[in-house]
Backbone as numpy.savetxt, mean C-alpha at the origin, in Angstrom:
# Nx Ny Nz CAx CAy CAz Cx Cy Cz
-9.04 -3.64 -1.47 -9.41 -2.41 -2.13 -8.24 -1.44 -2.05
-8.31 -0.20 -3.19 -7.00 -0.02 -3.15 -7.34 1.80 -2.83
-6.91 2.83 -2.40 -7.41 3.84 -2.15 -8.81 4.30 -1.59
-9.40 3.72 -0.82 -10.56 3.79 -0.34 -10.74 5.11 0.05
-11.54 5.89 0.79 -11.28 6.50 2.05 -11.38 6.12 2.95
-10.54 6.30 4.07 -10.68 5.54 5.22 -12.46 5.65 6.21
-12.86 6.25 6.19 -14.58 6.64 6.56 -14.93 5.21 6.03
-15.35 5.20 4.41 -15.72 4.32 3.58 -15.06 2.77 4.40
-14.34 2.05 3.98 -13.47 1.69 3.99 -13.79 1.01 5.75
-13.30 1.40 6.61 -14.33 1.59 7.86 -15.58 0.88 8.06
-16.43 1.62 7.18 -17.85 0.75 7.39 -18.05 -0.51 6.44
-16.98 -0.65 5.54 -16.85 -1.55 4.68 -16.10 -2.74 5.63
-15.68 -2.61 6.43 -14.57 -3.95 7.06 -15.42 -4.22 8.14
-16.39 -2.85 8.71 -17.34 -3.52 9.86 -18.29 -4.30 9.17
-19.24 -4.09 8.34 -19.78 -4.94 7.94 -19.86 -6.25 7.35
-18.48 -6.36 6.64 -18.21 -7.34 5.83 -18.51 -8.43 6.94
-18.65 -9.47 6.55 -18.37 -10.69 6.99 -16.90 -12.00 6.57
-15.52 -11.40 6.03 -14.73 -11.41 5.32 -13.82 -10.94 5.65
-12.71 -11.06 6.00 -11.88 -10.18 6.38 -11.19 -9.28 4.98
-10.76 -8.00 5.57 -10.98 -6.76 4.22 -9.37 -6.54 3.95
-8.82 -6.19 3.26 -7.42 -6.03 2.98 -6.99 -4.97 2.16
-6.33 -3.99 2.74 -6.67 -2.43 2.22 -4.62 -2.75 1.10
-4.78 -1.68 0.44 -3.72 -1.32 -0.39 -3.84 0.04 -0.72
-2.88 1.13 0.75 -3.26 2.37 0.84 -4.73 2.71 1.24
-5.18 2.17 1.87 -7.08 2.82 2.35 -6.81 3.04 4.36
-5.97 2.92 4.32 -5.59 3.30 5.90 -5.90 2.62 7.17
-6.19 2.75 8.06 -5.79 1.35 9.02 -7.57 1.12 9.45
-7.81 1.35 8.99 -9.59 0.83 9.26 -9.76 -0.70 8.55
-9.13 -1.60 8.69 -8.76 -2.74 7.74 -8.55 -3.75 8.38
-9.26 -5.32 8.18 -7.83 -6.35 8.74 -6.84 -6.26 8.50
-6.60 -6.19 7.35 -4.89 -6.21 7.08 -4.21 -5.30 6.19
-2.84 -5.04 6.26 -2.18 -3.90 4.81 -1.96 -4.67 4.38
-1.62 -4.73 2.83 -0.99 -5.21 1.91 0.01 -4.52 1.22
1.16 -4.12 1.42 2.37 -3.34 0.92 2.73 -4.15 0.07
2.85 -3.22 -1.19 3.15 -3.71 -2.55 5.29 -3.58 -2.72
5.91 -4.65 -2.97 6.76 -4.46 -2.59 7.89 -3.98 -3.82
7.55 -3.52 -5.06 7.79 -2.80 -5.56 8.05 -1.48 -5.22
6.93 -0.81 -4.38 7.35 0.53 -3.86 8.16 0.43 -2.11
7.75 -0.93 -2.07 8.64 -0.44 -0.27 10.04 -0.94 -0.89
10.52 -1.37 -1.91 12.05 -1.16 -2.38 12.29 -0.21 -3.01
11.68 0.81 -3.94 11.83 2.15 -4.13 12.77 1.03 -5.67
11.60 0.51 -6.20 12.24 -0.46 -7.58 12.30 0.72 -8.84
10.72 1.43 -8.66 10.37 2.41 -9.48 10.24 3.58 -8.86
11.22 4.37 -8.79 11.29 5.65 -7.76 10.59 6.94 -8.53
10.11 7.08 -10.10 9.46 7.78 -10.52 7.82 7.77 -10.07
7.18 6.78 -9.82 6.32 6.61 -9.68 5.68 6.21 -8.46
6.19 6.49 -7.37 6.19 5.41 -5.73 4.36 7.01 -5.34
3.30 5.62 -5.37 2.05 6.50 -4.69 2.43 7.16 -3.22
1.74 8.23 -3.36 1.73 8.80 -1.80 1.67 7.92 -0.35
0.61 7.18 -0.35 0.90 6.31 0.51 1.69 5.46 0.90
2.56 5.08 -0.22 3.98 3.74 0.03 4.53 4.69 0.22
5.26 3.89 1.61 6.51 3.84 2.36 7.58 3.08 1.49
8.53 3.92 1.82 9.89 3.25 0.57 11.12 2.93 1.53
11.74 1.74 1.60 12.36 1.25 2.64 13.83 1.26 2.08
14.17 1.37 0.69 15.13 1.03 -0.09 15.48 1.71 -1.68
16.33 2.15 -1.83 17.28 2.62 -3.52 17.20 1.14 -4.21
16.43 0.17 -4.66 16.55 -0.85 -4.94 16.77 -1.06 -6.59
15.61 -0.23 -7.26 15.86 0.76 -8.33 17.14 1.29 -9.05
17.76 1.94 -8.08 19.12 3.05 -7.95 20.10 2.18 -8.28
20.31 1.10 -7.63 21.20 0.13 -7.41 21.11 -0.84 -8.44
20.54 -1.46 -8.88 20.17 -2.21 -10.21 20.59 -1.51 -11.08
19.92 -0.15 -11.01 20.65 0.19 -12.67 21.94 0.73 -12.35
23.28 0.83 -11.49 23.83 1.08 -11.37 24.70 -0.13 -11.59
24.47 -0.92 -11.57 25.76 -2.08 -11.61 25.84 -2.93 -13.10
């Protein structure tokens, strides 16, 4: 799920029987899923609040 609230989100991973896999819904989750488009900073106009950007990956492509 992708923007949950974490509250939500929460009672959604306790209950499940499944393990839950958040994209930005915050650490109430089995697992993150970082989309790696934004942790290279590919599309730097558009990087959601929640991604972490690790890299000019973007910058650099169109530069060469």
């Amino acid at each position: 799920m992708e923007l949950v609230s974490d509250r939500i989100y929460g009672l959604i991973t306790k209950r499940s029987e499944v393990p839950t896999v958040s994209l930005g819904s915050g650490p109430n989750t089995y697992d993150q899923l970082p989309i790696f488009h934004d942790m290279l900073g590919l599309y730097p106009r558009s990087i959601p609040k929640m991604a972490k950007t690790h890299g000019e990956a973007g910058k650099v492509i169109s530069e060469e």
